[in-house]
Structures are given as structure tokens and as C-alpha cells.
């Protein structure tokens, strides 16, 4: 599965829309963008993404430990209800990075920067100014 970004509301939006319709009544609450859509990825790209995702899913404490060597200021942001990158991992990342600033956006998920675009832009600009 590829990350389709803000152009869809959910990785499984078409399936969710079909299964939600009986519960949601005549109007569907999940929409898929109909115009200006990304082209589907090719098999080579899909396989490369699958390889990367599979490698990331293998627990390896050394990856986390190596992050402590990053001394540059780091902005770590997330929504408080992110299911793709659990918010507790955001806090863990902030603890491991020695010079980090953690920002958690309330009532937001993985797409927090689309829910809070002005606030996130202000946070990034403030971070870059210091």
C-alpha cells in the first residue's frame, strides 16, 4: 500500500465507504478525491516500499539508540491520535533525541498538519528562527 497523502481520507477509504454506507445512511462520510489524483505506483516502487516497511517493522534497539547521536535541533510533531505512527512513539523519539522539541496537536491523527496548517507553519517557523 502506498501513502497517498492528503488526497484521500483513509488508506482504505473506498472499502470503508462501501461498508459504512448502511451505518451512515444515504450519505457517505468518507470521500475519495476524484480530480488531480496521483498516478498509481508501479510494481518496482511498491516492492521497494514494502521492503522498507518490512525492515522498519523488525524491532532493533540499535536504531533507536543511534538517534541519540543526532545533536542538531529537531522538531518532532504528531497528532495525539495517530494510528499509523503511534503518539507514544513520538514522545519516545523526543526523549531519545537530545535537542528536540515535541509538539502534539490535540484531536488530530496522522494528518495533523492538514488539520492544523497555520499552527504547524507557525511552529516550524518558530523552530527555524531559534
Short mmCIF file of C-alpha atoms in Angstrom, two decimals:
data_model
loop_
_atom_site.label_atom_id
_atom_site.label_comp_id
_atom_site.label_asym_id
_atom_site.label_seq_id
_atom_site.Cartn_x
_atom_site.Cartn_y
_atom_site.Cartn_z
CA UNK A 1 0.00 0.00 0.00
CA UNK A 2 1.33 3.46 -0.79
CA UNK A 3 0.94 6.63 1.17
CA UNK A 4 -1.49 8.63 -0.89
CA UNK A 5 -1.15 11.71 1.29
CA UNK A 6 -3.96 14.20 1.76
CA UNK A 7 -5.75 13.19 -1.42
CA UNK A 8 -7.74 10.54 0.44
CA UNK A 9 -9.16 10.46 3.92
CA UNK A 10 -8.12 6.92 4.70
CA UNK A 11 -5.82 4.23 3.29
CA UNK A 12 -8.91 2.08 2.82
CA UNK A 13 -11.41 4.82 2.01
CA UNK A 14 -13.23 3.01 -0.81
CA UNK A 15 -13.69 -0.12 1.33
CA UNK A 16 -14.71 1.95 4.35
CA UNK A 17 -17.18 3.91 2.24
CA UNK A 18 -18.82 0.72 0.96
CA UNK A 19 -19.06 -0.87 4.39
CA UNK A 20 -20.05 2.34 6.20
CA UNK A 21 -22.92 3.25 3.88
CA UNK A 22 -25.51 1.09 5.67
CA UNK A 23 -24.50 2.54 9.03
CA UNK A 24 -24.14 6.12 7.81
CA UNK A 25 -27.43 6.25 5.93
CA UNK A 26 -27.67 7.65 2.42
CA UNK A 27 -24.70 10.00 2.74
CA UNK A 28 -21.21 8.59 2.97
CA UNK A 29 -18.81 10.18 5.45
CA UNK A 30 -15.57 9.16 3.73
CA UNK A 31 -14.67 10.63 0.36
CA UNK A 32 -12.04 9.87 -2.25
CA UNK A 33 -10.64 12.67 -4.35
CA UNK A 34 -11.96 12.44 -7.93
CA UNK A 35 -9.72 15.06 -9.63
CA UNK A 36 -5.98 15.71 -9.56
CA UNK A 37 -5.26 12.21 -8.29
CA UNK A 38 -1.81 10.70 -8.04
CA UNK A 39 -0.90 8.08 -10.61
CA UNK A 40 -0.76 4.54 -9.19
CA UNK A 41 2.75 3.45 -8.29
CA UNK A 42 4.50 0.85 -10.41
CA UNK A 43 5.45 -2.59 -9.11
CA UNK A 44 9.12 -1.66 -8.62
CA UNK A 45 8.15 1.25 -6.36
CA UNK A 46 5.61 -0.86 -4.50
CA UNK A 47 8.17 -3.59 -3.87
CA UNK A 48 10.76 -1.06 -2.67
CA UNK A 49 8.23 0.45 -0.26
CA UNK A 50 7.27 -2.99 1.02
CA UNK A 51 10.93 -3.86 1.62
CA UNK A 52 11.49 -0.61 3.53
CA UNK A 53 8.33 -1.01 5.61
CA UNK A 54 9.14 -4.64 6.38
CA UNK A 55 12.66 -3.75 7.53
CA UNK A 56 11.34 -0.95 9.72
CA UNK A 57 8.88 -3.31 11.40
CA UNK A 58 11.67 -5.55 12.72
CA UNK A 59 12.49 -4.46 16.29
CA UNK A 60 16.07 -3.23 16.50
CA UNK A 61 17.03 -1.25 19.61
CA UNK A 62 20.22 -0.05 17.93
CA UNK A 63 18.18 2.14 15.58
CA UNK A 64 16.66 3.98 18.49
CA UNK A 65 19.96 4.23 20.33
CA UNK A 66 21.69 5.66 17.25
CA UNK A 67 19.22 8.54 17.21
CA UNK A 68 20.82 9.86 20.40
CA UNK A 69 23.86 10.79 18.30
CA UNK A 70 21.84 13.42 16.42
CA UNK A 71 22.82 16.69 18.05
CA UNK A 72 21.05 19.05 15.66
CA UNK A 73 17.86 20.70 16.91
CA UNK A 74 14.95 18.52 15.85
CA UNK A 75 11.26 19.30 15.63
CA UNK A 76 9.09 16.24 16.30
CA UNK A 77 5.38 16.72 15.64
CA UNK A 78 2.36 14.44 15.60
CA UNK A 79 -1.35 14.26 16.30
CA UNK A 80 -2.50 12.94 19.65
CA UNK A 81 -4.49 10.14 17.99
CA UNK A 82 -2.13 8.96 15.24
CA UNK A 83 -2.74 5.29 14.45
CA UNK A 84 -0.03 4.98 11.78
CA UNK A 85 2.77 6.41 13.93
CA UNK A 86 1.55 5.92 17.50
CA UNK A 87 1.79 9.11 19.52
CA UNK A 88 3.68 7.35 22.31
CA UNK A 89 6.46 6.75 19.76
CA UNK A 90 6.58 10.49 19.15
CA UNK A 91 7.20 11.08 22.84
CA UNK A 92 9.84 8.32 22.84
CA UNK A 93 11.56 9.95 19.87
CA UNK A 94 11.56 13.26 21.72
CA UNK A 95 13.17 11.61 24.73
CA UNK A 96 15.90 9.95 22.66
CA UNK A 97 16.82 12.98 20.55
CA UNK A 98 18.91 15.17 22.85
CA UNK A 99 17.95 18.52 21.32
CA UNK A 100 14.33 18.00 20.33
CA UNK A 101 11.10 19.93 20.60
CA UNK A 102 7.96 17.75 20.67
CA UNK A 103 4.63 19.20 19.58
CA UNK A 104 1.43 17.16 19.82
CA UNK A 105 -1.71 18.52 18.15
CA UNK A 106 -4.97 17.78 20.00
CA UNK A 107 -7.82 15.85 18.42
CA UNK A 108 -5.67 15.06 15.38
CA UNK A 109 -4.30 11.95 13.75
CA UNK A 110 -1.63 11.22 11.16
CA UNK A 111 -2.71 14.19 9.04
CA UNK A 112 -2.30 16.74 11.83
CA UNK A 113 -0.51 19.17 9.50
CA UNK A 114 -3.62 19.29 7.30
CA UNK A 115 -5.87 19.83 10.32
CA UNK A 116 -3.59 22.50 11.80
CA UNK A 117 -1.79 24.01 8.78
CA UNK A 118 -1.38 27.54 10.19
CA UNK A 119 -0.36 26.34 13.64
CA UNK A 120 2.13 23.85 12.20
CA UNK A 121 3.60 26.51 9.88
CA UNK A 122 3.97 28.87 12.86
CA UNK A 123 5.65 26.10 14.87
CA UNK A 124 8.07 25.30 12.03
CA UNK A 125 8.91 28.97 11.51
CA UNK A 126 9.47 29.50 15.23
CA UNK A 127 11.65 26.38 15.34
CA UNK A 128 13.73 27.56 12.39
CA UNK A 129 14.12 31.04 13.89
CA UNK A 130 15.80 29.67 17.03
#
